[in-house]
Amino acid sequence: MHAPVVRTATRIRTSAALLTGLVLTALVLAVLPAGSATAADGDVTWTVRTAANSYGDDRSSFSYAVNPGGQLKDAMVVANHGKSPLALTVYAADGFTTDTGQLDLLTRDKKSVGVGAWVHAARASVTVLPGKSAQLPFTASIPDNAPPGDYVGGILTSLKQPDDAEGINVDRRLGIRVKLRVGGTLKPQLAVENLHLDHTTPANPFTRGDATVTYTIHNTGNAILSARQAVSVTGPFGWFRTDAARIAAPPQLLPGETWNVEVPVRDVPSAVRLTATVTLTPVLTDESGSTSTLKPTHATTRAWAVPWPLLLVVVALIALVAAAFRRTRRTRARRRAREDARVREAVDQALRDQHTPTA
């Protein structure tokens, strides 16, 4: 008999009024409606929110600035809107950016090294009666040697239930985002890596082709960053510059994370040697939610874009001109030879007439 498959669905609360920013991680895909986490039978419903205290009354998430070695205390409120007592597991986990650009949290069996390791709930589990709510205190203890910068994770409530219809176990997780900015020198920095340029030469030698620029954005600093992006392709000496259309901003990348980008650039001439230039302008969001742009970073790469169809046409034209020139030269040579022969014949005849005795 096979062990049951565990299905995991995670929601991170990012709005005081609504549960938004839904992200799903699944061994077997689970798609849940927006709003509160709800079991398949509709009898289990619960919500989470930040507690009202000295940090604020209606916060969208947990966010703190703390120095290495520091400690803080806060609380999350869990409300049971179902008809039965609700037994939930409570724990913290590190966050990461998914391939779709959403924030997700590590499952409990994965090791956390930041928020998930530093944040500890006062209770590992809680039972909430129907129509009631419970406050779950937690602490965050920052190691003395914690590197400065941004850390993101979440504090979660988890409910595992069997899904008899599908023969699997479902792990529904509902949590609130936790961001820690550890004191020290903030070094926001992005790098462009794996930059590559491809160009498609059209069959029609008198039209332009398309280029594709691919690269990886790497957050090499210690702050959460997004970016403004610009891509251009030029020919030799900067001629024939073509700019890509507006490029969507990448998600906010956590320190150390990467994001792959593919940018089409239309109507690029086959100018033999092309240069692609990528410009990233990092965008930093402060604690108040306002953004600021930092010094741009640039990266370039080159690729051959030989206009083979046009070259073939040019070669064919040169061959035709050369053939015509050779024919012309042969024709002129034959005419000159015939003319020279006539002259020689005339001279010879004149000499013969000169030496012929008269009667």
Tab-separated table of C-alpha atoms in Angstrom, residues 41-306:
chain	number	residue	atom	x	y	z
A	41	ASP	CA	-16.469	20.311	2.472
A	42	GLY	CA	-16.852	23.995	3.313
A	43	ASP	CA	-17.075	23.339	7.089
A	44	VAL	CA	-13.609	24.642	7.956
A	45	THR	CA	-12.837	28.328	7.544
A	46	TRP	CA	-10.302	30.449	9.369
A	47	THR	CA	-8.537	33.763	8.983
A	48	VAL	CA	-5.358	35.313	10.332
A	49	ARG	CA	-4.457	38.940	11.030
A	50	THR	CA	-1.872	40.976	12.866
A	51	ALA	CA	-2.565	41.747	16.510
A	52	ALA	CA	-3.230	45.342	17.569
A	53	ASN	CA	-0.392	46.571	19.784
A	54	SER	CA	2.383	49.149	19.927
A	55	TYR	CA	3.463	48.240	16.381
A	56	GLY	CA	0.068	49.304	14.984
A	57	ASP	CA	-3.638	48.522	14.908
A	58	ASP	CA	-4.211	47.544	11.290
A	59	ARG	CA	-0.988	46.361	9.698
A	60	SER	CA	-0.788	44.683	6.308
A	61	SER	CA	2.052	42.398	7.450
A	62	PHE	CA	4.797	42.094	10.036
A	63	SER	CA	7.780	44.329	9.300
A	64	TYR	CA	10.637	45.207	11.643
A	65	ALA	CA	14.027	46.890	11.755
A	66	VAL	CA	16.238	45.157	14.316
A	67	ASN	CA	19.948	45.016	15.109
A	68	PRO	CA	22.033	41.848	15.363
A	69	GLY	CA	21.501	40.314	18.784
A	70	GLY	CA	18.151	42.062	19.154
A	71	GLN	CA	14.819	40.556	20.085
A	72	LEU	CA	11.194	41.539	19.525
A	73	LYS	CA	7.762	40.254	20.479
A	74	ASP	CA	4.514	40.409	18.525
A	75	ALA	CA	1.370	38.353	17.966
A	76	MET	CA	-0.942	36.979	15.290
A	77	VAL	CA	-4.684	36.509	15.727
A	78	VAL	CA	-6.434	33.399	14.388
A	79	ALA	CA	-10.236	33.348	14.026
A	80	ASN	CA	-12.304	30.191	13.504
A	81	HIS	CA	-15.325	30.898	11.283
A	82	GLY	CA	-16.269	27.239	10.989
A	83	LYS	CA	-18.701	25.056	12.908
A	84	SER	CA	-16.173	22.770	14.599
A	85	PRO	CA	-13.130	23.240	16.804
A	86	LEU	CA	-10.071	23.932	14.702
A	87	ALA	CA	-6.688	22.411	15.583
A	88	LEU	CA	-3.841	24.163	13.804
A	89	THR	CA	-0.081	23.759	13.726
A	90	VAL	CA	1.874	27.005	14.093
A	91	TYR	CA	5.419	27.615	12.798
A	92	ALA	CA	7.623	30.078	10.877
A	93	ALA	CA	9.394	29.544	7.535
A	94	ASP	CA	11.719	31.365	5.149
A	95	GLY	CA	10.276	32.934	2.032
A	96	PHE	CA	11.323	32.629	-1.603
A	97	THR	CA	10.187	33.935	-4.984
A	98	THR	CA	8.510	31.378	-7.231
A	99	ASP	CA	8.942	31.065	-11.000
A	100	THR	CA	5.704	33.041	-11.390
A	101	GLY	CA	7.079	35.947	-9.324
A	102	GLN	CA	5.000	35.278	-6.208
A	103	LEU	CA	6.219	34.966	-2.629
A	104	ASP	CA	5.951	31.479	-1.187
A	105	LEU	CA	7.189	29.877	2.031
A	106	LEU	CA	9.228	26.773	2.584
A	107	THR	CA	7.315	23.735	3.734
A	108	ARG	CA	7.928	22.559	7.272
A	109	ASP	CA	10.250	19.757	6.198
A	110	LYS	CA	12.643	22.270	4.556
A	111	LYS	CA	15.367	23.951	6.605
A	112	SER	CA	15.052	27.702	7.191
A	113	VAL	CA	18.095	29.861	7.938
A	114	GLY	CA	16.555	33.336	8.317
A	115	VAL	CA	13.077	34.305	9.437
A	116	GLY	CA	12.044	30.684	9.790
A	117	ALA	CA	14.977	30.020	12.137
A	118	TRP	CA	14.712	33.217	14.161
A	119	VAL	CA	10.937	33.546	14.654
A	120	HIS	CA	9.368	31.197	17.208
A	121	ALA	CA	5.686	30.939	18.112
A	122	ALA	CA	4.853	30.667	21.805
A	123	ARG	CA	2.860	27.526	20.969
A	124	ALA	CA	3.520	24.901	18.323
A	125	SER	CA	-0.224	24.289	17.957
A	126	VAL	CA	-3.507	25.913	18.885
A	127	THR	CA	-7.144	24.838	19.041
A	128	VAL	CA	-9.721	27.530	18.302
A	129	LEU	CA	-13.396	26.986	19.140
A	130	PRO	CA	-16.117	27.791	16.572
A	131	GLY	CA	-16.790	31.505	16.300
A	132	LYS	CA	-13.832	32.308	18.535
A	133	SER	CA	-10.368	33.723	17.979
A	134	ALA	CA	-7.027	33.180	19.644
A	135	GLN	CA	-3.956	35.345	19.924
A	136	LEU	CA	-0.669	33.618	19.114
A	137	PRO	CA	2.370	35.436	20.530
A	138	PHE	CA	5.745	34.945	18.885
A	139	THR	CA	9.279	36.220	19.349
A	140	ALA	CA	12.077	36.995	16.905
A	141	SER	CA	15.610	36.559	18.231
A	142	ILE	CA	18.315	37.807	15.874
A	143	PRO	CA	21.743	36.147	16.180
A	144	ASP	CA	24.669	38.358	17.159
A	145	ASN	CA	26.461	37.457	13.924
A	146	ALA	CA	23.467	37.922	11.607
A	147	PRO	CA	24.618	39.675	8.402
A	148	PRO	CA	22.899	43.016	7.756
A	149	GLY	CA	20.161	43.263	5.155
A	150	ASP	CA	16.631	42.121	4.342
A	151	TYR	CA	15.076	38.788	5.287
A	152	VAL	CA	11.572	37.643	4.361
A	153	GLY	CA	9.482	34.736	5.580
A	154	GLY	CA	6.187	34.184	7.307
A	155	ILE	CA	4.444	32.811	10.357
A	156	LEU	CA	1.988	30.109	9.402
A	157	THR	CA	-1.016	28.177	10.580
A	158	SER	CA	-1.376	24.731	9.048
A	159	LEU	CA	-4.256	22.252	8.814
A	160	LYS	CA	-3.818	18.770	7.387
A	161	GLN	CA	-6.961	16.973	6.266
A	162	PRO	CA	-7.646	13.853	4.206
A	163	ASP	CA	-9.333	14.319	0.851
A	164	ASP	CA	-11.224	11.052	0.478
A	165	ALA	CA	-12.473	11.915	-2.993
A	166	GLU	CA	-8.920	12.168	-4.329
A	167	GLY	CA	-7.267	9.783	-1.889
A	168	ILE	CA	-4.676	12.313	-0.707
A	169	ASN	CA	-3.856	14.400	2.355
A	170	VAL	CA	-4.222	18.162	1.976
A	171	ASP	CA	-2.048	20.582	3.942
A	172	ARG	CA	-3.650	24.038	3.941
A	173	ARG	CA	-1.402	26.807	5.191
A	174	LEU	CA	-2.503	30.327	5.978
A	175	GLY	CA	0.079	32.860	7.123
A	176	ILE	CA	1.290	36.426	7.349
A	177	ARG	CA	4.429	37.818	5.744
A	178	VAL	CA	7.318	38.700	8.064
A	179	LYS	CA	10.068	41.049	6.893
A	180	LEU	CA	13.181	41.733	8.954
A	181	ARG	CA	15.765	44.372	8.121
A	182	VAL	CA	18.845	43.608	10.187
A	183	GLY	CA	20.872	46.687	11.048
A	184	GLY	CA	24.211	47.411	9.396
A	185	THR	CA	25.383	48.647	6.027
A	186	LEU	CA	22.726	48.167	3.375
A	187	LYS	CA	24.265	47.259	0.012
A	188	PRO	CA	21.560	47.077	-2.657
A	189	GLN	CA	23.030	45.728	-5.879
A	190	LEU	CA	21.899	43.904	-9.003
A	191	ALA	CA	24.014	42.140	-11.609
A	192	VAL	CA	23.295	41.062	-15.190
A	193	GLU	CA	24.496	37.521	-15.826
A	194	ASN	CA	24.364	35.009	-18.688
A	195	LEU	CA	23.716	37.762	-21.251
A	196	HIS	CA	23.129	36.372	-24.739
A	197	LEU	CA	22.026	37.823	-28.088
A	198	ASP	CA	20.385	35.889	-30.927
A	199	HIS	CA	19.450	37.382	-34.301
A	200	THR	CA	17.259	35.919	-37.026
A	201	THR	CA	18.234	36.979	-40.547
A	202	PRO	CA	15.156	37.190	-42.823
A	203	ALA	CA	15.038	35.393	-46.162
A	204	ASN	CA	14.177	38.658	-47.878
A	205	PRO	CA	17.533	40.479	-48.130
A	206	PHE	CA	15.866	43.897	-48.115
A	207	THR	CA	13.960	43.523	-44.800
A	208	ARG	CA	15.049	43.583	-41.147
A	209	GLY	CA	15.042	40.658	-38.768
A	210	ASP	CA	14.287	40.159	-35.078
A	211	ALA	CA	16.664	39.741	-32.157
A	212	THR	CA	16.209	38.063	-28.790
A	213	VAL	CA	18.173	39.165	-25.740
A	214	THR	CA	18.234	36.798	-22.763
A	215	TYR	CA	19.861	37.356	-19.383
A	216	THR	CA	19.584	36.666	-15.670
A	217	ILE	CA	19.024	39.334	-13.035
A	218	HIS	CA	20.933	38.410	-9.884
A	219	ASN	CA	20.353	40.205	-6.592
A	220	THR	CA	23.944	40.240	-5.363
A	221	GLY	CA	23.291	42.728	-2.570
A	222	ASN	CA	21.581	42.407	0.802
A	223	ALA	CA	18.370	44.350	0.148
A	224	ILE	CA	15.113	43.376	-1.537
A	225	LEU	CA	15.113	44.915	-5.013
A	226	SER	CA	13.085	45.208	-8.163
A	227	ALA	CA	14.367	46.996	-11.275
A	228	ARG	CA	13.582	49.056	-14.323
A	229	GLN	CA	14.932	47.432	-17.471
A	230	ALA	CA	16.001	48.762	-20.852
A	231	VAL	CA	17.442	46.799	-23.771
A	232	SER	CA	18.857	48.056	-27.063
A	233	VAL	CA	20.648	46.530	-30.055
A	234	THR	CA	23.068	48.477	-32.247
A	235	GLY	CA	25.262	47.806	-35.239
A	236	PRO	CA	28.951	48.736	-35.691
A	237	PHE	CA	29.964	52.149	-34.272
A	238	GLY	CA	26.567	52.424	-32.577
A	239	TRP	CA	24.695	52.671	-35.883
A	240	PHE	CA	21.185	51.322	-36.499
A	241	ARG	CA	20.144	51.511	-32.829
A	242	THR	CA	16.934	49.619	-32.054
A	243	ASP	CA	15.283	49.778	-28.622
A	244	ALA	CA	13.119	47.027	-27.185
A	245	ALA	CA	9.552	47.779	-26.247
A	246	ARG	CA	8.757	48.475	-22.617
A	247	ILE	CA	9.854	45.595	-20.381
A	248	ALA	CA	7.833	44.574	-17.346
A	249	ALA	CA	9.614	44.968	-14.017
A	250	PRO	CA	10.818	41.788	-12.360
A	251	PRO	CA	9.316	40.816	-9.003
A	252	GLN	CA	10.972	42.007	-5.841
A	253	LEU	CA	13.935	39.688	-5.527
A	254	LEU	CA	15.244	38.632	-2.153
A	255	PRO	CA	19.015	38.814	-1.599
A	256	GLY	CA	20.715	36.049	-3.530
A	257	GLU	CA	17.753	35.323	-5.816
A	258	THR	CA	17.809	35.331	-9.616
A	259	TRP	CA	15.226	36.048	-12.320
A	260	ASN	CA	15.480	34.989	-15.961
A	261	VAL	CA	14.480	37.517	-18.620
A	262	GLU	CA	13.853	37.135	-22.359
A	263	VAL	CA	13.377	40.328	-24.390
A	264	PRO	CA	12.364	40.424	-28.078
A	265	VAL	CA	13.753	43.318	-30.138
A	266	ARG	CA	11.938	43.875	-33.435
A	267	ASP	CA	13.199	45.218	-36.776
A	268	VAL	CA	16.929	44.835	-36.199
A	269	PRO	CA	19.067	45.119	-39.350
A	270	SER	CA	21.575	42.380	-40.141
A	271	ALA	CA	24.507	44.713	-39.602
A	272	VAL	CA	27.201	41.992	-39.555
A	273	ARG	CA	28.196	42.633	-35.924
A	274	LEU	CA	25.520	43.517	-33.370
A	275	THR	CA	25.855	44.730	-29.777
A	276	ALA	CA	23.126	44.232	-27.161
A	277	THR	CA	23.100	46.536	-24.131
A	278	VAL	CA	21.080	45.860	-20.991
A	279	THR	CA	20.522	48.631	-18.440
A	280	LEU	CA	19.161	47.779	-14.994
A	281	THR	CA	18.069	50.527	-12.643
A	282	PRO	CA	17.547	48.994	-9.168
A	283	VAL	CA	14.380	50.039	-7.336
A	284	LEU	CA	14.516	49.993	-3.528
A	285	THR	CA	11.371	50.111	-1.367
A	286	ASP	CA	11.780	51.587	2.106
A	287	GLU	CA	9.811	50.785	5.254
A	288	SER	CA	7.128	53.367	4.431
A	289	GLY	CA	6.466	51.777	1.034
A	290	SER	CA	8.000	54.580	-1.045
A	291	THR	CA	10.479	53.672	-3.762
A	292	SER	CA	13.797	55.123	-4.853
A	293	THR	CA	16.003	54.346	-7.841
A	294	LEU	CA	19.693	53.595	-7.535
A	295	LYS	CA	22.667	53.904	-9.875
A	296	PRO	CA	22.046	51.889	-13.059
A	297	THR	CA	24.198	48.946	-14.035
A	298	HIS	CA	25.027	48.111	-17.649
A	299	ALA	CA	26.063	44.962	-19.469
A	300	THR	CA	26.821	44.291	-23.139
A	301	THR	CA	27.320	41.325	-25.410
A	302	ARG	CA	27.975	40.916	-29.125
A	303	ALA	CA	26.900	38.514	-31.822
A	304	TRP	CA	27.362	38.078	-35.550
A	305	ALA	CA	24.419	38.973	-37.772
A	306	VAL	CA	25.742	38.321	-41.254
